[in-house]
């Protein structure tokens, strides 16, 4: 039962958060604060991406007027609950600026105009606000439709009920949803590119790749789908059919997941082949450090296998896609793979010239903290909007 | 070079083949002989030493003969004048021989129609005319000739005597009258000494374009770089003073743009300054005094005002001249206004003051060109033709109708029915067109002869190939004309030998053979013994002019700079000289080193001048002078002084074959027939009456996309003060991966760094060929380009194709101006870089370009299908595509190098580092069971570079010179940051503050 | 048993056709063939058709393609072993493209072959007992019965709301 | 499509196959002339030399490559519509899928000609084929052009097979409704298709795999095309975003071309009932998406160029927008990203005229996109001394006109002699529609 009434779940969540927090504090206070901030940055990026990508699903389904998704939109919308946390985490990142922006003391050959801490935090903060704002506005209307004639929920929910009055104008709501879904989709592309450039690519300020932004938001949707599969499975396994989820839904979701696994790999290869072929050191040095020189080349292979090869061959098969339990595990593994992929991108820049992989128990513990936050957010939201656990066909336009 | 010399000599001048030449019967065919002479081995070249006659300098050449035909000429390494080097014009000699418009048989003019007649007919016709002339009184048979060797001159005199006429007059359009006169007045020697520039440490030129045409360009090119190229000790400094920046000026450390004809003021200013510093020891007090008086008024300010220059320029010039240990002031060039004589006279005085012994002057080895007649005499000669009632005029390979201003009335004087005009020319040039009979004679490479560019030595000519035509040598012809059976010698060859014998140069036959082998007799260079002193009258030279003896006219204090009244200057061209080179297509095709314009004759003007004329760059302007007017494309440049318009000589012939007729413009048509009374010389400048834009614009056939390098790290320079060993030049940029800081990487396995190289290093087989280009030595003369054209059968595309951007040159000399001060120019030879990671290679779908075992970037022509991807992906844009089938009109095809494929349409081509020469070296080394030695492989461009700016060799040999040069602090690679690992290593140009 | 005769019931309505097919189970007559202008789900449910095996052909084709693509690229490169642009002679990164394209190409070949073999195409025989309307708006259910029962079968189809056509053998 | 029936669908489509009018044959003749004109230009070029075109040094690639990329791009939307949308069960694809696929096949054919036209020695083109030979001369599979050879030929093969497979049931329908020679021809073409459920069982499955394979293929093909440029080092070409950017651009232009073709077709063949306004509207919506992606790519390129602070990168992009070819650049920007935004407005989206006009603009814009990318980058690359300009010549124009004629020639012939709309798929959609009750 995914609910705050579920004591075990709550305790688990709190425990995780506590562990993560402590681990982080200890390491920051310790001899290697940069390691703590590295883990922090990676988790911030990953978990935010899950949330942002998660909501994107619902948006796209709305835009394409897709019927097959059914209650999956519910699942996707739940992830919006992480937005406020994500933004808070971003603000906290400011404390670690000394460790997460290695370019602060480099000769940037004129890049200073763009790469300076105040401007960076300003623009990225604003960008995130816009993205999340649009997300919530979209959600606001989406939930109105779902809430019609549904059981009452928490405070937020009642606030929403007041907002929309007795019987809302469904057509108008649909229009608004359309508008904000477009806006959110645009913002998603723009903002995630920006975050990608600023918080990942720029860590190695002399390297550029025009596709990097797109690569980031495609990856975000990839992990978003992963998160959805996990949550959907969790709901399905706990609540069963009341969620309205069927194996067909899992199958379709699995197909989409597979598609984006391929797309992510494609975007990776597309960058690799161009850089490899061009052989211009300004570009190649970055890739060489991460794929050919130990210790990172090992990690590169791990990421490649865990995040692409494995899912590719498994998801070729139709049946596994329809097995929630299995998909849950697979998705979790892939998310770990993407976590490592983030490490591969930021690691060499942050802990420069390290003989061994800057990866250890601490990173795991800190990550658990973020997991706790996500669980907490999700469960809270589900309590607020119980209809998201229950499926009734969305009200059509009159 | 030493070893190469030996190789050459081994084959030079073996005579069996040449002997067959210059008998009256020509060879049926001059290639694929069934019974080849002993020294003609199919597939291997034979070298014949001879002398270049493309200009009066008289450089030594060796002609490469393959299967009976000369395919290329190179400088004779033993020759003291050019030391194995050759200029752009010298390289083009062969295009004279194989010129498709060459006249094969005599032509007789019958009512304005040319009728071919046989040689014997023509000969007897001349004989008949000669006898008539001889009988009808004295001096009725006259001759005007090009500058010829002593022997030939003697022969002419000998023959004309028989026709009871006086000797011939030698005509050179550029006869340096002002210099000669100044020398006469100052030293009592009416001649042209040679200058030991290499010994100087401060050089000042008053417009002498000694890197292009002045006296002996190839010699002065290497002498100049000997003093100017960076050395461990201080580098020599060079000031160029002239109203426009010639190529020579572009190589100066500072170009001082003075008002046309006001160079004298600057020299006087220097005289004043030097005298004030108490220089001039060893000179008679009287002279010093008169000079002091004369130079009194030339204060820095006054000088600057008179010459219209920046006082700062003059100051720095003064400082350097005073500081110099062995300064040398050179005279004026051809292209200056009246006042040149004053400048040269003053220059002589200044030289005396600076060094009373004139140790840098060599009056023992004077330039032969001094033997050419003054312009006044030439005009006089032509005027006398009618007055003296001359019956027979013999014109030996000169083109006065083109080279003299129209006002001189040459055409009229030639066009008289009483006088029979014979032209010994192989080409229908403007003068020949006016003759009554055209009698082609042997070209230098087909002749036995002797021509010494300087006295004190002998430089021989021998037939380097069989002959095309039955044309006899002009000497033999003259003997036939003048004598029946009473001749003293059987033929001209014998005459030459007897001449040399009588001079005591050579006693018996084998000396003659040795001379032929070596290309001449070159006594060791001993210091000049003639030490000219100022003539006794010198003191009075600088008296006021109204005084009878005074010659030096003080420079006007005022200067009127009315942009509406501009000055027009015609300047000799490095490509066409005075115009005699215009029918060699290579010279038209290779763009002018400064304007980068080919085939056309633009008129150069300062932006202000263009503004005044209301014309833009590339727009057509009409220039009108007293003499006439022409329409020319205006070329905007800051390399000329405002109010001065400059145009190169040599083009705009009415006749002269397909490559020259009606191509470009002849600036001489704008000049007045004015002769300077003092010197008897012409003036190559005149006032412009009207200059206006016609409104329409023509496309310029230029090959440069941009004049500046947009802050890209291509043609780099380094200040002299950073050259000192302790100064770490690299510190300017800490090594990074950017264009600014990318480290120097050898195209060898050691050049690979696992941190920035995706690809594994690859080894080479014993050799990794590479070239070093010393930008500090490169003067931008484009001799390398010409050599490349000659060696590699590169197609001629002509004007329209160049406008389309389809020139085929494999080696271009890029010219970059400094955006801040455009008169600072860097020349940058660009050829295939033979990269270790060549971007052009992988993109080809059929492996046409690929990396050879010896590091060369091979281009397989017959595999190429013409996708042109390689060219697109070449960062250096050195690849050239055959857009069409290029033509070698018969017999030009005979010049083609049999060792190099002629590319068909639709294939890509590019510099191959002269792989054919590498192959030859491989063969030789293999036969001798050894490795190829350093310096054994010499690509055509490297071979001819007058200043030795290019070095070729094997990088894997750590002792090779090219490998050594990679250690130089100046070494860098163009666009190295692309990780192409180029095998062409550039050495930065050294700039010094002046 | 007398001689065989085949009757085709032609339905304009998918449902009716489907029910006719199902009901035919209870009858003694055997269902020969069902023609449809569209890939009808209802009919395939009625006939409870199994999943096609075409996929295996496709898969095999793909695998062959993948390897032959790489093999070709590597073999040709190794044969000349020329260095271009300093790149390794056997350069896997770009060869991925060749491998990929070949994978698709051969997979499609496999797919087509699979289609033809499995679907028994071309099959001009099949047109002998066939009604053109089946490519238009009619669903044709072909059943066989002994000559004598012909009438009943025709009636059966009539009841189901279709017109009939008899193919005498 | 409420009042549609199977019969109606068949009728509408079969009506288009009725004997053609003179106007039709005149059009065909006209196009044939244009085709021959192009051919003549090509022959002339082969004999005189590639120099009759405007290419030079440094701009050695001209309209031939531009048109190659342009046509490959056009081809893409066909596969997108028939394959990708098929996977997404987007019903609105069915009415236009056939015509779109046809467009694909013919566009690929047209595109495939240009690499040959472009070659300096077209007669040596077989050097690019990996045929076994005595001296073991093989092509270089590291070259982007070889990727092209492989990718384009694969694409042509696959799309034609896919197209034919889709045609099969319809061919049978035509066969059963025709007589005489046509019946004979279609009998053979339809390979004895009788719509047995047994056949359908494999057919549907195979078709699905076709779609599943065509999808990655279509993405890879234009990625490969983009790598003709991106794999080089030329500033303005060498950039990682090219592959997705080109794919999006390709689909952008392709969809525009679909509208350009469909709107007249719909009118002439009175397909209004089948190709409804909703269908066109959906195409328009997709165009908005692709337009935005392309715009995003333009923006990114400029941003990164500036961000990199690499003087050469900055220079080239400045020059694109403000230099000699700025007109082309702004045509590209306006036509491809600004004008499509109009489609956000429902009125415009649902107005045939507007759709048609906008689609034309996008076609033009996409042609100029290729012009800008290919020409401006090499015209001013690394070595300023070697900079130059390029302008197409009459011969190039002739060949370009020829290519357009060829494409429309084939297309016009097809629509009159083959079912230009898939009857089967529309019936299927009708059936599903009923069952889903929507």
Short mmCIF file of C-alpha atoms in Angstrom, two decimals, chain B residues 384-679:
data_model
loop_
_atom_site.label_atom_id
_atom_site.label_comp_id
_atom_site.label_asym_id
_atom_site.label_seq_id
_atom_site.Cartn_x
_atom_site.Cartn_y
_atom_site.Cartn_z
CA UNK B 384 68.89 58.78 -87.91
CA UNK B 385 67.43 55.92 -89.95
CA UNK B 386 65.60 58.26 -92.27
CA UNK B 387 68.07 61.12 -92.12
CA UNK B 388 70.99 58.83 -92.95
CA UNK B 389 68.88 57.11 -95.57
CA UNK B 390 69.54 53.70 -94.14
CA UNK B 391 68.66 50.95 -96.63
CA UNK B 392 68.83 47.85 -94.45
CA UNK B 393 67.83 47.61 -90.82
CA UNK B 394 68.54 44.45 -88.90
CA UNK B 395 66.57 43.99 -85.69
CA UNK B 396 68.00 41.29 -83.46
CA UNK B 397 65.41 40.11 -80.98
CA UNK B 398 64.37 43.43 -79.55
CA UNK B 399 60.92 44.96 -79.42
CA UNK B 400 61.25 48.76 -79.43
CA UNK B 401 57.82 49.25 -80.98
CA UNK B 402 56.41 47.85 -77.74
CA UNK B 403 59.00 49.01 -75.25
CA UNK B 404 59.28 52.64 -76.34
CA UNK B 405 56.52 55.15 -75.69
CA UNK B 406 54.35 55.61 -78.77
CA UNK B 407 55.42 59.23 -78.98
CA UNK B 408 58.95 58.16 -79.85
CA UNK B 409 57.87 57.68 -83.41
CA UNK B 410 59.45 54.26 -83.80
CA UNK B 411 56.65 52.92 -85.92
CA UNK B 412 56.95 55.80 -88.33
CA UNK B 413 60.68 55.43 -88.73
CA UNK B 414 60.39 51.68 -89.28
CA UNK B 415 57.66 52.15 -91.79
CA UNK B 416 59.67 53.48 -94.74
CA UNK B 417 59.74 51.94 -98.20
CA UNK B 418 63.35 52.94 -98.77
CA UNK B 419 64.48 50.84 -95.87
CA UNK B 420 64.31 47.04 -95.80
CA UNK B 421 63.68 45.90 -92.25
CA UNK B 422 64.70 42.41 -91.16
CA UNK B 423 63.76 41.01 -87.77
CA UNK B 424 65.65 38.02 -86.39
CA UNK B 425 62.79 37.05 -84.17
CA UNK B 426 61.08 33.80 -83.38
CA UNK B 427 57.86 35.52 -82.47
CA UNK B 428 55.51 37.91 -84.16
CA UNK B 429 55.99 40.76 -81.69
CA UNK B 430 54.94 44.35 -82.18
CA UNK B 431 58.24 45.32 -83.83
CA UNK B 432 58.56 42.21 -85.94
CA UNK B 433 55.09 42.89 -87.26
CA UNK B 434 56.48 46.09 -88.77
CA UNK B 435 59.43 44.39 -90.47
CA UNK B 436 59.60 43.48 -94.14
CA UNK B 437 61.23 40.14 -93.51
CA UNK B 438 61.12 37.90 -90.49
CA UNK B 439 64.10 35.61 -90.21
CA UNK B 440 63.89 33.32 -87.19
CA UNK B 441 67.22 32.31 -85.67
CA UNK B 442 68.35 29.78 -83.05
CA UNK B 443 67.14 30.34 -79.53
CA UNK B 444 69.82 30.40 -76.82
CA UNK B 445 69.15 26.80 -75.75
CA UNK B 446 69.80 25.75 -79.37
CA UNK B 447 72.99 27.74 -79.82
CA UNK B 448 76.71 27.78 -79.29
CA UNK B 449 77.52 31.07 -77.70
CA UNK B 450 79.03 32.97 -74.84
CA UNK B 451 77.39 35.56 -72.67
CA UNK B 452 78.83 36.90 -69.46
CA UNK B 453 76.45 38.68 -67.12
CA UNK B 454 79.45 40.40 -65.57
CA UNK B 455 82.90 41.06 -66.79
CA UNK B 456 85.72 39.07 -65.28
CA UNK B 457 84.16 35.76 -66.24
CA UNK B 458 82.92 33.74 -69.15
CA UNK B 459 79.56 32.02 -69.27
CA UNK B 460 78.97 29.67 -72.16
CA UNK B 461 75.95 28.49 -74.10
CA UNK B 462 75.64 25.16 -75.86
CA UNK B 463 72.80 23.48 -77.67
CA UNK B 464 70.87 21.55 -75.08
CA UNK B 465 68.67 19.90 -77.69
CA UNK B 466 68.29 19.45 -81.39
CA UNK B 467 66.55 22.18 -83.26
CA UNK B 468 62.94 22.68 -84.20
CA UNK B 469 63.54 24.67 -87.30
CA UNK B 470 66.21 25.13 -89.93
CA UNK B 471 66.82 28.51 -88.35
CA UNK B 472 70.58 29.19 -88.23
CA UNK B 473 72.33 31.01 -85.46
CA UNK B 474 72.20 34.74 -85.98
CA UNK B 475 75.99 34.71 -86.02
CA UNK B 476 76.18 32.22 -88.87
CA UNK B 477 73.54 34.21 -90.70
CA UNK B 478 75.49 37.43 -90.31
CA UNK B 479 78.62 35.73 -91.62
CA UNK B 480 76.66 34.53 -94.63
CA UNK B 481 75.22 37.98 -95.18
CA UNK B 482 78.46 39.87 -94.88
CA UNK B 483 80.93 37.47 -96.45
CA UNK B 484 81.05 35.19 -99.42
CA UNK B 485 84.14 32.97 -99.35
CA UNK B 486 86.33 35.60 -97.81
CA UNK B 487 85.17 34.80 -94.32
CA UNK B 488 87.76 34.44 -91.59
CA UNK B 489 85.95 31.65 -89.76
CA UNK B 490 83.80 28.78 -91.03
CA UNK B 491 81.01 29.31 -88.58
CA UNK B 492 79.96 31.23 -85.52
CA UNK B 493 80.95 28.46 -83.09
CA UNK B 494 84.52 28.71 -84.26
CA UNK B 495 84.29 32.48 -84.05
CA UNK B 496 83.30 32.24 -80.42
CA UNK B 497 86.16 29.87 -79.65
CA UNK B 498 88.69 32.04 -81.43
CA UNK B 499 87.36 35.09 -79.62
CA UNK B 500 87.78 33.40 -76.27
CA UNK B 501 91.17 32.17 -77.35
CA UNK B 502 92.31 35.61 -78.40
CA UNK B 503 91.12 36.94 -75.06
CA UNK B 504 93.39 34.36 -73.54
CA UNK B 505 90.52 32.90 -71.57
CA UNK B 506 91.16 29.42 -72.92
CA UNK B 507 94.04 28.06 -74.81
CA UNK B 508 93.30 24.62 -76.14
CA UNK B 509 90.25 22.58 -76.89
CA UNK B 510 89.84 20.65 -73.65
CA UNK B 511 89.65 23.92 -71.75
CA UNK B 512 86.74 24.77 -74.00
CA UNK B 513 85.15 21.43 -73.12
CA UNK B 514 85.72 21.99 -69.42
CA UNK B 515 84.16 25.41 -69.75
CA UNK B 516 81.14 23.93 -71.48
CA UNK B 517 80.82 21.31 -68.78
CA UNK B 518 81.00 23.84 -65.97
CA UNK B 519 78.88 26.33 -67.91
CA UNK B 520 81.71 28.79 -68.19
CA UNK B 521 85.04 29.94 -66.78
CA UNK B 522 84.64 31.38 -63.33
CA UNK B 523 87.83 32.75 -61.75
CA UNK B 524 87.83 32.74 -57.97
CA UNK B 525 86.12 35.75 -56.55
CA UNK B 526 88.94 38.04 -55.49
CA UNK B 527 88.21 41.37 -53.82
CA UNK B 528 87.79 44.18 -56.27
CA UNK B 529 91.02 46.00 -56.95
CA UNK B 530 89.45 49.00 -58.63
CA UNK B 531 88.92 51.50 -55.83
CA UNK B 532 87.17 54.42 -57.48
CA UNK B 533 87.82 57.81 -56.01
CA UNK B 534 85.55 60.77 -56.40
CA UNK B 535 86.40 62.56 -59.62
CA UNK B 536 88.31 65.74 -59.12
CA UNK B 537 85.37 67.73 -60.32
CA UNK B 538 83.16 66.09 -57.81
CA UNK B 539 83.49 69.05 -55.50
CA UNK B 540 81.66 71.27 -57.89
CA UNK B 541 78.87 68.77 -58.50
CA UNK B 542 76.85 70.21 -55.70
CA UNK B 543 77.37 73.83 -56.58
CA UNK B 544 74.15 75.62 -57.38
CA UNK B 545 72.90 74.56 -60.79
CA UNK B 546 72.88 77.94 -62.41
CA UNK B 547 76.63 77.72 -61.88
CA UNK B 548 77.99 75.98 -65.01
CA UNK B 549 79.51 72.96 -63.28
CA UNK B 550 76.77 72.19 -60.82
CA UNK B 551 74.74 69.12 -61.63
CA UNK B 552 72.72 68.47 -58.49
CA UNK B 553 69.42 70.25 -58.54
CA UNK B 554 68.33 70.99 -54.99
CA UNK B 555 64.98 69.42 -54.21
CA UNK B 556 62.05 71.83 -54.33
CA UNK B 557 61.06 72.86 -50.88
CA UNK B 558 57.39 72.91 -51.75
CA UNK B 559 55.44 69.88 -52.83
CA UNK B 560 52.05 70.07 -54.43
CA UNK B 561 49.89 67.15 -53.47
CA UNK B 562 46.76 67.63 -55.48
CA UNK B 563 44.86 64.34 -55.53
CA UNK B 564 43.25 65.61 -58.71
CA UNK B 565 46.70 65.63 -60.32
CA UNK B 566 48.01 62.15 -59.60
CA UNK B 567 51.21 60.61 -60.86
CA UNK B 568 51.23 57.49 -62.99
CA UNK B 569 54.18 55.11 -62.73
CA UNK B 570 54.98 52.12 -64.93
CA UNK B 571 57.08 49.57 -63.08
CA UNK B 572 59.02 46.57 -64.39
CA UNK B 573 57.35 43.27 -63.62
CA UNK B 574 58.94 40.32 -61.87
CA UNK B 575 56.95 38.11 -64.20
CA UNK B 576 57.35 39.74 -67.62
CA UNK B 577 60.45 41.86 -67.02
CA UNK B 578 60.08 44.57 -69.69
CA UNK B 579 57.49 42.49 -71.55
CA UNK B 580 59.68 39.90 -73.23
CA UNK B 581 58.24 37.17 -70.97
CA UNK B 582 54.61 37.91 -71.74
CA UNK B 583 54.15 34.99 -74.13
CA UNK B 584 55.20 32.36 -71.59
CA UNK B 585 51.84 31.14 -70.26
CA UNK B 586 53.28 30.18 -66.85
CA UNK B 587 54.21 33.80 -66.26
CA UNK B 588 50.72 34.94 -67.07
CA UNK B 589 49.14 32.16 -65.03
CA UNK B 590 51.18 32.62 -61.87
CA UNK B 591 49.64 35.61 -60.12
CA UNK B 592 51.65 38.71 -59.31
CA UNK B 593 53.24 38.18 -55.90
CA UNK B 594 51.70 41.33 -54.43
CA UNK B 595 48.33 41.76 -56.08
CA UNK B 596 47.76 38.03 -56.62
CA UNK B 597 46.17 38.97 -59.94
CA UNK B 598 46.92 36.79 -62.96
CA UNK B 599 46.64 37.52 -66.68
CA UNK B 600 45.35 41.02 -66.05
CA UNK B 601 47.04 44.40 -65.59
CA UNK B 602 45.20 46.23 -62.84
CA UNK B 603 46.20 49.77 -61.93
CA UNK B 604 47.14 50.06 -58.28
CA UNK B 605 45.87 52.98 -56.28
CA UNK B 606 45.65 54.00 -52.65
CA UNK B 607 42.12 53.94 -51.15
CA UNK B 608 42.22 57.73 -51.03
CA UNK B 609 43.15 57.86 -54.72
CA UNK B 610 40.30 55.53 -55.59
CA UNK B 611 37.95 57.64 -53.54
CA UNK B 612 39.09 60.74 -55.38
CA UNK B 613 38.50 58.93 -58.67
CA UNK B 614 35.12 57.76 -57.45
CA UNK B 615 36.06 54.17 -58.18
CA UNK B 616 35.86 51.08 -56.03
CA UNK B 617 38.13 48.06 -55.93
CA UNK B 618 37.60 46.04 -59.09
CA UNK B 619 35.91 48.86 -60.94
CA UNK B 620 37.18 50.05 -64.29
CA UNK B 621 38.86 53.44 -64.47
CA UNK B 622 40.02 55.49 -67.42
CA UNK B 623 43.51 56.89 -67.05
CA UNK B 624 44.43 59.70 -69.37
CA UNK B 625 47.83 61.27 -69.82
CA UNK B 626 49.32 63.56 -72.40
CA UNK B 627 50.10 60.51 -74.48
CA UNK B 628 46.83 58.69 -74.45
CA UNK B 629 44.42 56.82 -72.29
CA UNK B 630 43.70 53.28 -71.17
CA UNK B 631 40.91 51.57 -69.30
CA UNK B 632 42.13 49.44 -66.44
CA UNK B 633 40.69 47.70 -63.40
CA UNK B 634 41.38 49.69 -60.26
CA UNK B 635 43.07 47.68 -57.52
CA UNK B 636 42.76 49.16 -54.06
CA UNK B 637 45.89 48.82 -51.97
CA UNK B 638 47.79 50.71 -49.33
CA UNK B 639 51.04 49.71 -50.99
CA UNK B 640 51.14 52.85 -53.07
CA UNK B 641 51.32 56.44 -51.92
CA UNK B 642 48.12 58.43 -52.14
CA UNK B 643 48.00 60.27 -55.45
CA UNK B 644 50.19 57.68 -57.15
CA UNK B 645 48.89 55.14 -59.61
CA UNK B 646 51.08 52.17 -60.45
CA UNK B 647 50.87 49.68 -63.28
CA UNK B 648 53.17 46.79 -64.07
CA UNK B 649 54.97 46.60 -67.41
CA UNK B 650 55.00 43.67 -69.77
CA UNK B 651 51.47 43.06 -70.96
CA UNK B 652 49.20 44.65 -73.53
CA UNK B 653 51.06 43.53 -76.65
CA UNK B 654 49.32 44.02 -79.96
CA UNK B 655 51.06 40.95 -81.38
CA UNK B 656 53.06 38.30 -79.52
CA UNK B 657 51.07 35.12 -79.83
CA UNK B 658 47.97 33.74 -78.20
CA UNK B 659 49.18 34.15 -74.64
CA UNK B 660 50.22 37.80 -74.92
CA UNK B 661 48.36 39.49 -77.75
CA UNK B 662 45.66 41.75 -76.36
CA UNK B 663 46.15 40.36 -72.87
CA UNK B 664 46.38 43.03 -70.21
CA UNK B 665 47.48 46.61 -70.74
CA UNK B 666 50.76 48.22 -71.77
CA UNK B 667 51.39 51.11 -69.35
CA UNK B 668 54.17 52.43 -71.58
CA UNK B 669 51.54 53.72 -73.98
CA UNK B 670 50.72 56.32 -71.33
CA UNK B 671 54.27 57.59 -71.01
CA UNK B 672 55.74 60.58 -72.80
CA UNK B 673 58.76 60.05 -75.08
CA UNK B 674 60.57 62.41 -72.71
CA UNK B 675 64.27 61.86 -72.22
CA UNK B 676 66.16 63.17 -69.24
CA UNK B 677 68.73 65.56 -70.67
CA UNK B 678 71.28 64.83 -67.97
CA UNK B 679 71.23 61.07 -68.14
#
